[in-house]
């Protein structure tokens, strides 16, 4: 138990059972205090945006207040990318970012999907150069799986939303 930080200390009981005695793997390590949770989840939202929120902001028309950067290779970009995104592979950020981007405009990075940390590496490289940056959770994979329109070298496409990632009969998931 953490005795130096009361916000991270384990509660004395969890649903009537002492935390040390529980065999429940969810509560074996008790939840953080509400104050610690606010700090953690607030920070997470400062660093991340999901595909639905990015798509919604872009669909409103006009200036969304941010620019979207596809950090993948040219071959990947050609397979499909978010409409209006700028193609800037992570490896080229140090030499091209300052010529392509305005440091006063937040940047949202994406790569393939949740199994790829390319968007994280790109966000890190951009932050090192002084850009405000968020990572788009889910990447291009979830953009396509949620049924949002994307561009390829052949034109625009849209796939049927995957019922495991997007609501089937609603405009949004309500979250």
Tab-separated table of N, CA and C in Angstrom:
chain	number	residue	atom	x	y	z
A	1	UNK	N	0.838	-1.172	0.000
A	1	UNK	CA	0.000	0.000	0.000
A	1	UNK	C	0.883	1.235	0.000
A	2	UNK	N	0.486	2.248	-0.731
A	2	UNK	CA	1.214	3.502	-0.808
A	2	UNK	C	0.840	4.349	0.389
A	3	UNK	N	1.784	4.597	1.295
A	3	UNK	CA	1.491	5.400	2.466
A	3	UNK	C	1.980	6.827	2.312
A	4	UNK	N	2.712	7.126	1.258
A	4	UNK	CA	3.241	8.470	1.078
A	4	UNK	C	2.306	9.367	0.280
A	5	UNK	N	1.428	8.812	-0.530
A	5	UNK	CA	0.500	9.600	-1.336
A	5	UNK	C	-0.910	9.137	-1.029
A	6	UNK	N	-1.667	9.913	-0.224
A	6	UNK	CA	-3.010	9.472	0.144
A	6	UNK	C	-3.944	9.312	-1.054
A	7	UNK	N	-3.670	10.001	-2.158
A	7	UNK	CA	-4.532	9.860	-3.335
A	7	UNK	C	-4.394	8.493	-3.975
A	8	UNK	N	-3.242	7.855	-3.803
A	8	UNK	CA	-3.015	6.552	-4.419
A	8	UNK	C	-3.126	5.415	-3.419
A	9	UNK	N	-3.417	5.724	-2.135
A	9	UNK	CA	-3.500	4.683	-1.123
A	9	UNK	C	-4.716	3.804	-1.352
A	10	UNK	N	-4.568	2.540	-1.010
A	10	UNK	CA	-5.671	1.596	-1.151
A	10	UNK	C	-6.716	1.875	-0.093
A	11	UNK	N	-7.987	1.777	-0.441
A	11	UNK	CA	-9.022	1.936	0.566
A	11	UNK	C	-8.970	0.757	1.533
A	12	UNK	N	-9.494	0.971	2.745
A	12	UNK	CA	-9.433	-0.100	3.729
A	12	UNK	C	-10.374	-1.238	3.383
A	13	UNK	N	-11.414	-0.963	2.598
A	13	UNK	CA	-12.286	-2.062	2.188
A	13	UNK	C	-12.848	-1.778	0.813
A	14	UNK	N	-13.156	-2.835	0.133
A	14	UNK	CA	-13.787	-2.766	-1.171
A	14	UNK	C	-15.020	-3.641	-1.087
A	15	UNK	N	-16.190	-3.036	-1.097
A	15	UNK	CA	-17.456	-3.765	-0.989
A	15	UNK	C	-17.463	-4.710	0.207
A	16	UNK	N	-16.981	-4.241	1.342
A	16	UNK	CA	-17.026	-5.042	2.551
A	16	UNK	C	-15.898	-6.044	2.696
A	17	UNK	N	-15.023	-6.159	1.729
A	17	UNK	CA	-13.903	-7.092	1.799
A	17	UNK	C	-12.616	-6.284	1.791
A	18	UNK	N	-11.688	-6.637	2.636
A	18	UNK	CA	-10.438	-5.890	2.628
A	18	UNK	C	-9.758	-6.075	1.285
A	19	UNK	N	-9.108	-4.998	0.830
A	19	UNK	CA	-8.459	-5.026	-0.476
A	19	UNK	C	-7.401	-6.123	-0.543
A	20	UNK	N	-6.672	-6.344	0.535
A	20	UNK	CA	-5.615	-7.351	0.524
A	20	UNK	C	-6.193	-8.764	0.445
A	21	UNK	N	-7.415	-8.952	0.920
A	21	UNK	CA	-7.989	-10.288	0.964
A	21	UNK	C	-8.776	-10.649	-0.294
A	22	UNK	N	-9.056	-9.692	-1.161
A	22	UNK	CA	-9.886	-9.986	-2.324
A	22	UNK	C	-9.124	-10.797	-3.368
A	23	UNK	N	-9.811	-11.747	-3.967
A	23	UNK	CA	-9.201	-12.512	-5.049
A	23	UNK	C	-9.674	-11.993	-6.400
A	24	UNK	N	-10.508	-10.974	-6.391
A	24	UNK	CA	-11.021	-10.354	-7.601
A	24	UNK	C	-9.882	-9.599	-8.282
A	25	UNK	N	-9.511	-10.035	-9.477
A	25	UNK	CA	-8.369	-9.417	-10.152
A	25	UNK	C	-8.639	-7.970	-10.564
A	26	UNK	N	-9.879	-7.576	-10.648
A	26	UNK	CA	-10.193	-6.179	-10.969
A	26	UNK	C	-9.890	-5.282	-9.778
A	27	UNK	N	-10.214	-5.747	-8.590
A	27	UNK	CA	-10.069	-4.905	-7.404
A	27	UNK	C	-8.875	-5.265	-6.533
A	28	UNK	N	-8.051	-6.231	-6.979
A	28	UNK	CA	-6.843	-6.576	-6.219
A	28	UNK	C	-5.989	-5.330	-6.034
A	29	UNK	N	-5.861	-4.537	-7.077
A	29	UNK	CA	-5.282	-3.200	-6.956
A	29	UNK	C	-6.476	-2.258	-7.008
A	30	UNK	N	-6.790	-1.587	-5.929
A	30	UNK	CA	-8.000	-0.772	-5.870
A	30	UNK	C	-7.938	0.424	-6.817
A	31	UNK	N	-9.106	0.947	-7.170
A	31	UNK	CA	-9.145	2.141	-8.018
A	31	UNK	C	-8.447	3.326	-7.337
A	32	UNK	N	-7.956	4.218	-8.148
A	32	UNK	CA	-7.342	5.445	-7.636
A	32	UNK	C	-8.410	6.311	-6.988
A	33	UNK	N	-7.973	7.243	-6.200
A	33	UNK	CA	-8.917	8.183	-5.595
A	33	UNK	C	-9.567	9.018	-6.694
A	34	UNK	N	-10.735	9.582	-6.430
A	34	UNK	CA	-11.358	10.440	-7.444
A	34	UNK	C	-10.439	11.573	-7.917
A	35	UNK	N	-9.679	12.167	-7.015
A	35	UNK	CA	-8.789	13.264	-7.416
A	35	UNK	C	-7.689	12.759	-8.363
A	36	UNK	N	-7.126	11.604	-8.065
A	36	UNK	CA	-6.098	11.038	-8.944
A	36	UNK	C	-6.709	10.647	-10.280
A	37	UNK	N	-7.940	10.120	-10.258
A	37	UNK	CA	-8.622	9.746	-11.503
A	37	UNK	C	-8.898	10.972	-12.368
A	38	UNK	N	-9.310	12.065	-11.754
A	38	UNK	CA	-9.546	13.304	-12.511
A	38	UNK	C	-8.255	13.748	-13.192
A	39	UNK	N	-7.157	13.726	-12.460
A	39	UNK	CA	-5.879	14.132	-13.041
A	39	UNK	C	-5.477	13.208	-14.189
A	40	UNK	N	-5.600	11.910	-14.000
A	40	UNK	CA	-5.200	10.940	-15.024
A	40	UNK	C	-6.066	11.051	-16.272
A	41	UNK	N	-7.392	10.984	-16.103
A	41	UNK	CA	-8.273	10.978	-17.263
A	41	UNK	C	-8.316	12.340	-17.948
A	42	UNK	N	-8.153	13.411	-17.187
A	42	UNK	CA	-8.049	14.737	-17.801
A	42	UNK	C	-6.811	14.831	-18.669
A	43	UNK	N	-5.705	14.289	-18.178
A	43	UNK	CA	-4.474	14.274	-18.976
A	43	UNK	C	-4.662	13.415	-20.217
A	44	UNK	N	-5.319	12.281	-20.077
A	44	UNK	CA	-5.536	11.412	-21.232
A	44	UNK	C	-6.314	12.144	-22.327
A	45	UNK	N	-7.342	12.881	-21.941
A	45	UNK	CA	-8.129	13.629	-22.930
A	45	UNK	C	-7.326	14.768	-23.557
A	46	UNK	N	-6.346	15.282	-22.846
A	46	UNK	CA	-5.488	16.330	-23.404
A	46	UNK	C	-4.548	15.769	-24.466
A	47	UNK	N	-4.271	14.465	-24.393
A	47	UNK	CA	-3.339	13.824	-25.314
A	47	UNK	C	-4.014	13.066	-26.448
A	48	UNK	N	-5.300	12.731	-26.294
A	48	UNK	CA	-5.980	11.854	-27.252
A	48	UNK	C	-7.309	12.404	-27.733
A	49	UNK	N	-7.667	12.028	-28.954
A	49	UNK	CA	-9.002	12.248	-29.513
A	49	UNK	C	-9.377	10.951	-30.206
A	50	UNK	N	-10.659	10.629	-30.246
A	50	UNK	CA	-11.018	9.405	-30.958
A	50	UNK	C	-11.514	9.732	-32.359
A	51	UNK	N	-11.616	8.704	-33.202
A	51	UNK	CA	-11.974	8.932	-34.601
A	51	UNK	C	-13.341	9.572	-34.743
A	52	UNK	N	-14.291	9.204	-33.899
A	52	UNK	CA	-15.630	9.783	-33.995
A	52	UNK	C	-15.610	11.280	-33.723
A	53	UNK	N	-14.849	11.686	-32.721
A	53	UNK	CA	-14.767	13.114	-32.415
A	53	UNK	C	-14.059	13.892	-33.517
A	54	UNK	N	-12.998	13.314	-34.072
A	54	UNK	CA	-12.293	13.967	-35.184
A	54	UNK	C	-13.224	14.070	-36.387
A	55	UNK	N	-13.909	12.975	-36.722
A	55	UNK	CA	-14.826	12.982	-37.862
A	55	UNK	C	-15.941	14.003	-37.666
A	56	UNK	N	-16.489	14.081	-36.478
A	56	UNK	CA	-17.558	15.034	-36.182
A	56	UNK	C	-17.082	16.474	-36.350
A	57	UNK	N	-15.900	16.762	-35.830
A	57	UNK	CA	-15.351	18.124	-35.953
A	57	UNK	C	-15.092	18.481	-37.413
A	58	UNK	N	-14.577	17.536	-38.182
A	58	UNK	CA	-14.306	17.791	-39.599
A	58	UNK	C	-15.602	17.932	-40.393
A	59	UNK	N	-16.648	17.185	-40.010
A	59	UNK	CA	-17.922	17.206	-40.741
A	59	UNK	C	-18.694	18.509	-40.539
A	60	UNK	N	-18.377	19.246	-39.481
A	60	UNK	CA	-19.073	20.508	-39.220
A	60	UNK	C	-18.785	21.542	-40.297
A	61	UNK	N	-17.731	21.328	-41.052
A	61	UNK	CA	-17.355	22.282	-42.097
A	61	UNK	C	-16.582	23.445	-41.497
A	62	UNK	N	-15.973	24.207	-42.337
A	62	UNK	CA	-15.160	25.324	-41.857
A	62	UNK	C	-13.884	24.841	-41.202
A	63	UNK	N	-13.285	25.711	-40.453
A	63	UNK	CA	-12.014	25.419	-39.786
A	63	UNK	C	-12.283	24.689	-38.478
A	64	UNK	N	-11.828	23.440	-38.345
A	64	UNK	CA	-12.070	22.707	-37.101
A	64	UNK	C	-11.156	23.166	-35.959
A	65	UNK	N	-10.146	23.960	-36.275
A	65	UNK	CA	-9.225	24.426	-35.245
A	65	UNK	C	-8.023	23.530	-35.060
A	66	UNK	N	-7.889	22.517	-35.900
A	66	UNK	CA	-6.743	21.608	-35.846
A	66	UNK	C	-6.480	21.081	-37.249
A	67	UNK	N	-5.318	20.491	-37.424
A	67	UNK	CA	-4.956	19.852	-38.684
A	67	UNK	C	-4.678	18.378	-38.398
A	68	UNK	N	-5.075	17.512	-39.333
A	68	UNK	CA	-4.876	16.071	-39.187
A	68	UNK	C	-3.661	15.653	-40.009
A	69	UNK	N	-2.786	14.876	-39.386
A	69	UNK	CA	-1.557	14.413	-40.029
A	69	UNK	C	-1.558	12.892	-40.108
A	70	UNK	N	-1.411	12.375	-41.325
A	70	UNK	CA	-1.240	10.937	-41.550
A	70	UNK	C	0.258	10.681	-41.538
A	71	UNK	N	0.706	9.849	-40.612
A	71	UNK	CA	2.138	9.656	-40.380
A	71	UNK	C	2.705	8.420	-41.072
A	72	UNK	N	1.902	7.777	-41.923
A	72	UNK	CA	2.298	6.507	-42.546
A	72	UNK	C	3.083	6.723	-43.839
A	73	UNK	N	3.526	5.623	-44.405
A	73	UNK	CA	4.275	5.644	-45.667
A	73	UNK	C	3.374	6.067	-46.825
A	74	UNK	N	3.983	6.360	-47.962
A	74	UNK	CA	3.223	6.726	-49.158
A	74	UNK	C	2.331	5.573	-49.613
A	75	UNK	N	2.827	4.354	-49.567
A	75	UNK	CA	2.007	3.198	-49.964
A	75	UNK	C	0.778	3.076	-49.069
A	76	UNK	N	0.943	3.312	-47.778
A	76	UNK	CA	-0.176	3.257	-46.847
A	76	UNK	C	-1.156	4.404	-47.109
A	77	UNK	N	-0.636	5.593	-47.310
A	77	UNK	CA	-1.452	6.769	-47.641
A	77	UNK	C	-2.307	6.486	-48.870
A	78	UNK	N	-1.695	5.878	-49.895
A	78	UNK	CA	-2.414	5.569	-51.128
A	78	UNK	C	-3.551	4.573	-50.910
A	79	UNK	N	-3.419	3.675	-49.932
A	79	UNK	CA	-4.472	2.711	-49.633
A	79	UNK	C	-5.703	3.389	-49.055
A	80	UNK	N	-5.514	4.529	-48.411
A	80	UNK	CA	-6.625	5.273	-47.848
A	80	UNK	C	-6.163	6.192	-46.751
A	81	UNK	N	-6.776	7.375	-46.677
A	81	UNK	CA	-6.435	8.340	-45.650
A	81	UNK	C	-7.644	9.227	-45.360
A	82	UNK	N	-7.597	9.889	-44.239
A	82	UNK	CA	-8.660	10.804	-43.830
A	82	UNK	C	-8.703	11.959	-44.825
A	83	UNK	N	-9.892	12.282	-45.362
A	83	UNK	CA	-9.982	13.420	-46.289
A	83	UNK	C	-9.488	14.711	-45.629
A	84	UNK	N	-8.659	15.428	-46.351
A	84	UNK	CA	-8.117	16.683	-45.835
A	84	UNK	C	-6.871	16.535	-44.992
A	85	UNK	N	-6.480	15.299	-44.684
A	85	UNK	CA	-5.267	15.092	-43.884
A	85	UNK	C	-4.044	15.490	-44.692
A	86	UNK	N	-2.997	15.848	-43.976
A	86	UNK	CA	-1.703	16.137	-44.577
A	86	UNK	C	-0.852	14.884	-44.427
A	87	UNK	N	-0.178	14.491	-45.500
A	87	UNK	CA	0.700	13.322	-45.438
A	87	UNK	C	2.081	13.772	-44.988
A	88	UNK	N	2.462	13.334	-43.797
A	88	UNK	CA	3.771	13.661	-43.250
A	88	UNK	C	4.288	12.450	-42.473
A	89	UNK	N	4.974	11.540	-43.167
A	89	UNK	CA	5.504	10.360	-42.470
A	89	UNK	C	6.396	10.761	-41.298
A	90	UNK	N	6.315	9.983	-40.249
A	90	UNK	CA	7.055	10.286	-39.019
A	90	UNK	C	8.524	10.577	-39.285
A	91	UNK	N	9.155	9.800	-40.147
A	91	UNK	CA	10.580	9.964	-40.421
A	91	UNK	C	10.895	11.336	-41.024
A	92	UNK	N	9.911	11.982	-41.659
A	92	UNK	CA	10.139	13.286	-42.293
A	92	UNK	C	9.778	14.481	-41.403
A	93	UNK	N	9.224	14.231	-40.247
A	93	UNK	CA	8.799	15.331	-39.370
A	93	UNK	C	9.933	16.302	-39.046
A	94	UNK	N	11.111	15.835	-38.628
A	94	UNK	CA	12.161	16.795	-38.267
A	94	UNK	C	12.524	17.761	-39.394
A	95	UNK	N	12.501	17.305	-40.634
A	95	UNK	CA	12.920	18.179	-41.731
A	95	UNK	C	11.778	18.918	-42.415
A	96	UNK	N	10.513	18.468	-42.262
A	96	UNK	CA	9.425	19.095	-43.013
A	96	UNK	C	8.322	19.742	-42.182
A	97	UNK	N	8.182	19.383	-40.918
A	97	UNK	CA	7.040	19.847	-40.122
A	97	UNK	C	6.944	21.366	-40.048
A	98	UNK	N	8.044	22.025	-39.804
A	98	UNK	CA	7.981	23.477	-39.614
A	98	UNK	C	7.632	24.211	-40.905
A	99	UNK	N	7.909	23.615	-42.058
A	99	UNK	CA	7.539	24.235	-43.328
A	99	UNK	C	6.074	23.966	-43.677
A	100	UNK	N	5.528	22.847	-43.201
A	100	UNK	CA	4.161	22.457	-43.553
A	100	UNK	C	3.102	22.885	-42.543
A	101	UNK	N	3.492	23.071	-41.296
A	101	UNK	CA	2.528	23.280	-40.223
A	101	UNK	C	2.745	24.609	-39.511
A	102	UNK	N	1.670	25.105	-38.937
A	102	UNK	CA	1.686	26.340	-38.144
A	102	UNK	C	1.668	25.932	-36.669
A	103	UNK	N	2.653	26.365	-35.903
A	103	UNK	CA	2.737	25.968	-34.494
A	103	UNK	C	1.584	26.477	-33.647
A	104	UNK	N	0.823	27.437	-34.146
A	104	UNK	CA	-0.320	27.931	-33.379
A	104	UNK	C	-1.573	27.074	-33.584
A	105	UNK	N	-1.514	26.109	-34.499
A	105	UNK	CA	-2.666	25.246	-34.799
A	105	UNK	C	-2.390	23.834	-34.270
A	106	UNK	N	-3.254	23.332	-33.379
A	106	UNK	CA	-3.050	21.976	-32.874
A	106	UNK	C	-3.037	20.939	-33.998
A	107	UNK	N	-2.272	19.885	-33.782
A	107	UNK	CA	-2.100	18.808	-34.748
A	107	UNK	C	-2.680	17.525	-34.150
A	108	UNK	N	-3.391	16.753	-34.969
A	108	UNK	CA	-3.890	15.433	-34.574
A	108	UNK	C	-3.203	14.414	-35.475
A	109	UNK	N	-2.444	13.513	-34.867
A	109	UNK	CA	-1.705	12.503	-35.629
A	109	UNK	C	-2.466	11.190	-35.665
A	110	UNK	N	-2.284	10.449	-36.753
A	110	UNK	CA	-2.785	9.071	-36.783
A	110	UNK	C	-1.856	8.213	-37.623
A	111	UNK	N	-1.947	6.910	-37.357
A	111	UNK	CA	-1.197	5.900	-38.097
A	111	UNK	C	-2.180	4.802	-38.441
A	112	UNK	N	-1.735	3.547	-38.512
A	112	UNK	CA	-2.623	2.456	-38.923
A	112	UNK	C	-3.746	2.208	-37.943
A	113	UNK	N	-3.430	1.891	-36.711
A	113	UNK	CA	-4.478	1.524	-35.762
A	113	UNK	C	-3.932	1.309	-34.375
A	114	UNK	N	-4.754	0.714	-33.513
A	114	UNK	CA	-4.359	0.556	-32.115
A	114	UNK	C	-3.124	-0.321	-31.905
A	115	UNK	N	-2.813	-1.175	-32.859
A	115	UNK	CA	-1.639	-2.030	-32.731
A	115	UNK	C	-0.356	-1.370	-33.204
A	116	UNK	N	-0.435	-0.104	-33.586
A	116	UNK	CA	0.715	0.623	-34.132
A	116	UNK	C	0.965	1.859	-33.283
A	117	UNK	N	2.208	2.114	-32.953
A	117	UNK	CA	2.501	3.317	-32.173
A	117	UNK	C	3.143	4.420	-33.023
A	118	UNK	N	2.959	4.346	-34.339
A	118	UNK	CA	3.505	5.368	-35.224
A	118	UNK	C	2.949	6.749	-34.943
A	119	UNK	N	1.662	6.844	-34.623
A	119	UNK	CA	1.079	8.149	-34.308
A	119	UNK	C	1.654	8.706	-33.008
A	120	UNK	N	1.960	7.819	-32.078
A	120	UNK	CA	2.573	8.244	-30.815
A	120	UNK	C	3.975	8.786	-31.074
A	121	UNK	N	4.753	8.072	-31.886
A	121	UNK	CA	6.110	8.541	-32.227
A	121	UNK	C	6.043	9.879	-32.953
A	122	UNK	N	5.073	10.025	-33.858
A	122	UNK	CA	4.928	11.288	-34.585
A	122	UNK	C	4.528	12.410	-33.641
A	123	UNK	N	3.595	12.137	-32.739
A	123	UNK	CA	3.170	13.151	-31.766
A	123	UNK	C	4.357	13.576	-30.896
A	124	UNK	N	5.168	12.621	-30.508
A	124	UNK	CA	6.360	12.915	-29.710
A	124	UNK	C	7.320	13.815	-30.489
A	125	UNK	N	7.570	13.472	-31.753
A	125	UNK	CA	8.481	14.267	-32.581
A	125	UNK	C	7.946	15.687	-32.780
A	126	UNK	N	6.643	15.808	-33.002
A	126	UNK	CA	6.048	17.143	-33.185
A	126	UNK	C	6.105	17.957	-31.894
A	127	UNK	N	5.822	17.323	-30.762
A	127	UNK	CA	5.890	18.021	-29.479
A	127	UNK	C	7.316	18.502	-29.203
A	128	UNK	N	8.308	17.690	-29.577
A	128	UNK	CA	9.704	18.106	-29.392
A	128	UNK	C	10.027	19.359	-30.204
A	129	UNK	N	9.314	19.554	-31.307
A	129	UNK	CA	9.524	20.739	-32.149
A	129	UNK	C	8.665	21.925	-31.705
A	130	UNK	N	7.861	21.744	-30.665
A	130	UNK	CA	7.069	22.839	-30.133
A	130	UNK	C	5.624	22.897	-30.613
A	131	UNK	N	5.120	21.826	-31.241
A	131	UNK	CA	3.734	21.794	-31.704
A	131	UNK	C	2.815	21.284	-30.599
A	132	UNK	N	1.575	21.804	-30.588
A	132	UNK	CA	0.519	21.253	-29.740
A	132	UNK	C	-0.018	20.037	-30.476
A	133	UNK	N	-0.129	18.911	-29.799
A	133	UNK	CA	-0.467	17.693	-30.528
A	133	UNK	C	-1.336	16.743	-29.708
A	134	UNK	N	-2.231	16.073	-30.420
A	134	UNK	CA	-3.038	14.979	-29.879
A	134	UNK	C	-2.890	13.796	-30.826
A	135	UNK	N	-3.102	12.617	-30.293
A	135	UNK	CA	-3.074	11.392	-31.085
A	135	UNK	C	-4.513	10.924	-31.294
A	136	UNK	N	-4.846	10.529	-32.517
A	136	UNK	CA	-6.179	10.014	-32.805
A	136	UNK	C	-6.205	8.525	-32.484
A	137	UNK	N	-6.934	8.167	-31.435
A	137	UNK	CA	-7.044	6.770	-31.033
A	137	UNK	C	-7.772	5.958	-32.097
A	138	UNK	N	-7.266	4.782	-32.377
A	138	UNK	CA	-7.883	3.902	-33.365
A	138	UNK	C	-7.263	4.012	-34.735
A	139	UNK	N	-6.675	5.166	-35.040
A	139	UNK	CA	-5.994	5.357	-36.311
A	139	UNK	C	-6.883	5.148	-37.517
A	140	UNK	N	-6.231	4.933	-38.655
A	140	UNK	CA	-6.971	4.765	-39.900
A	140	UNK	C	-7.867	3.527	-39.853
A	141	UNK	N	-7.421	2.482	-39.165
A	141	UNK	CA	-8.231	1.260	-39.072
A	141	UNK	C	-9.628	1.571	-38.547
A	142	UNK	N	-9.701	2.281	-37.435
A	142	UNK	CA	-11.010	2.551	-36.858
A	142	UNK	C	-11.760	3.638	-37.617
A	143	UNK	N	-11.051	4.513	-38.281
A	143	UNK	CA	-11.713	5.480	-39.157
A	143	UNK	C	-12.534	4.721	-40.207
A	144	UNK	N	-11.895	3.766	-40.857
A	144	UNK	CA	-12.573	2.977	-41.892
A	144	UNK	C	-13.621	2.052	-41.280
A	145	UNK	N	-13.296	1.402	-40.172
A	145	UNK	CA	-14.238	0.461	-39.545
A	145	UNK	C	-15.490	1.146	-39.030
A	146	UNK	N	-15.382	2.408	-38.629
A	146	UNK	CA	-16.561	3.123	-38.149
A	146	UNK	C	-17.383	3.716	-39.290
A	147	UNK	N	-16.942	3.497	-40.519
A	147	UNK	CA	-17.745	3.886	-41.675
A	147	UNK	C	-17.546	5.308	-42.153
A	148	UNK	N	-16.477	5.962	-41.735
A	148	UNK	CA	-16.216	7.325	-42.199
A	148	UNK	C	-15.580	7.291	-43.588
A	149	UNK	N	-15.931	8.261	-44.392
A	149	UNK	CA	-15.398	8.346	-45.751
A	149	UNK	C	-13.894	8.558	-45.705
A	150	UNK	N	-13.202	7.913	-46.646
A	150	UNK	CA	-11.761	8.108	-46.757
A	150	UNK	C	-11.396	8.211	-48.227
A	151	UNK	N	-10.196	8.728	-48.471
A	151	UNK	CA	-9.704	8.913	-49.832
A	151	UNK	C	-8.629	7.887	-50.135
A	152	UNK	N	-8.619	7.414	-51.391
A	152	UNK	CA	-7.546	6.556	-51.885
A	152	UNK	C	-7.020	7.196	-53.170
A	153	UNK	N	-6.025	6.583	-53.779
A	153	UNK	CA	-5.511	7.120	-55.041
A	153	UNK	C	-6.557	6.981	-56.142
A	154	UNK	N	-7.596	6.152	-55.914
A	154	UNK	CA	-8.661	5.971	-56.900
A	154	UNK	C	-9.873	6.857	-56.649
A	155	UNK	N	-9.926	7.533	-55.510
A	155	UNK	CA	-11.075	8.378	-55.177
A	155	UNK	C	-11.555	8.124	-53.762
A	156	UNK	N	-12.777	8.542	-53.499
A	156	UNK	CA	-13.336	8.403	-52.145
A	156	UNK	C	-14.056	7.077	-51.983
A	157	UNK	N	-13.996	6.554	-50.764
A	157	UNK	CA	-14.662	5.298	-50.414
A	157	UNK	C	-15.285	5.440	-49.037
A	158	UNK	N	-16.223	4.564	-48.773
A	158	UNK	CA	-16.819	4.450	-47.446
A	158	UNK	C	-17.210	2.992	-47.264
A	159	UNK	N	-16.888	2.439	-46.132
A	159	UNK	CA	-17.250	1.057	-45.835
A	159	UNK	C	-18.437	1.034	-44.887
A	160	UNK	N	-19.153	-0.061	-44.894
A	160	UNK	CA	-20.243	-0.240	-43.946
A	160	UNK	C	-19.647	-0.277	-42.543
A	161	UNK	N	-20.229	0.471	-41.593
A	161	UNK	CA	-19.682	0.453	-40.235
A	161	UNK	C	-19.660	-0.953	-39.645
A	162	UNK	N	-18.616	-1.259	-38.940
A	162	UNK	CA	-18.459	-2.523	-38.234
A	162	UNK	C	-19.264	-2.418	-36.944
A	163	UNK	N	-20.234	-3.311	-36.761
A	163	UNK	CA	-21.110	-3.265	-35.587
A	163	UNK	C	-20.343	-3.424	-34.278
A	164	UNK	N	-19.114	-3.914	-34.323
A	164	UNK	CA	-18.320	-4.042	-33.107
A	164	UNK	C	-17.591	-2.752	-32.744
A	165	UNK	N	-17.577	-1.782	-33.656
A	165	UNK	CA	-16.855	-0.543	-33.371
A	165	UNK	C	-17.715	0.701	-33.481
A	166	UNK	N	-18.899	0.599	-34.079
A	166	UNK	CA	-19.738	1.774	-34.292
A	166	UNK	C	-21.206	1.380	-34.151
A	167	UNK	N	-22.039	2.312	-33.702
A	167	UNK	CA	-23.470	2.003	-33.590
A	167	UNK	C	-24.071	1.742	-34.960
A	168	UNK	N	-24.930	0.739	-35.052
A	168	UNK	CA	-25.517	0.354	-36.323
A	168	UNK	C	-26.674	1.276	-36.716
A	169	UNK	N	-27.563	1.575	-35.785
A	169	UNK	CA	-28.754	2.347	-36.104
A	169	UNK	C	-28.817	3.689	-35.389
A	170	UNK	N	-27.688	4.289	-35.108
A	170	UNK	CA	-27.647	5.585	-34.437
A	170	UNK	C	-26.520	6.413	-35.022
A	171	UNK	N	-26.650	7.730	-34.872
A	171	UNK	CA	-25.606	8.604	-35.408
A	171	UNK	C	-24.346	8.580	-34.562
A	172	UNK	N	-24.482	8.377	-33.260
A	172	UNK	CA	-23.301	8.282	-32.423
A	172	UNK	C	-23.554	7.279	-31.295
A	173	UNK	N	-22.510	6.931	-30.605
A	173	UNK	CA	-22.609	5.897	-29.565
A	173	UNK	C	-23.124	6.440	-28.256
A	174	UNK	N	-23.247	7.746	-28.138
A	174	UNK	CA	-23.753	8.332	-26.908
A	174	UNK	C	-22.712	8.521	-25.826
A	175	UNK	N	-21.457	8.267	-26.168
A	175	UNK	CA	-20.430	8.412	-25.147
A	175	UNK	C	-19.760	9.756	-25.283
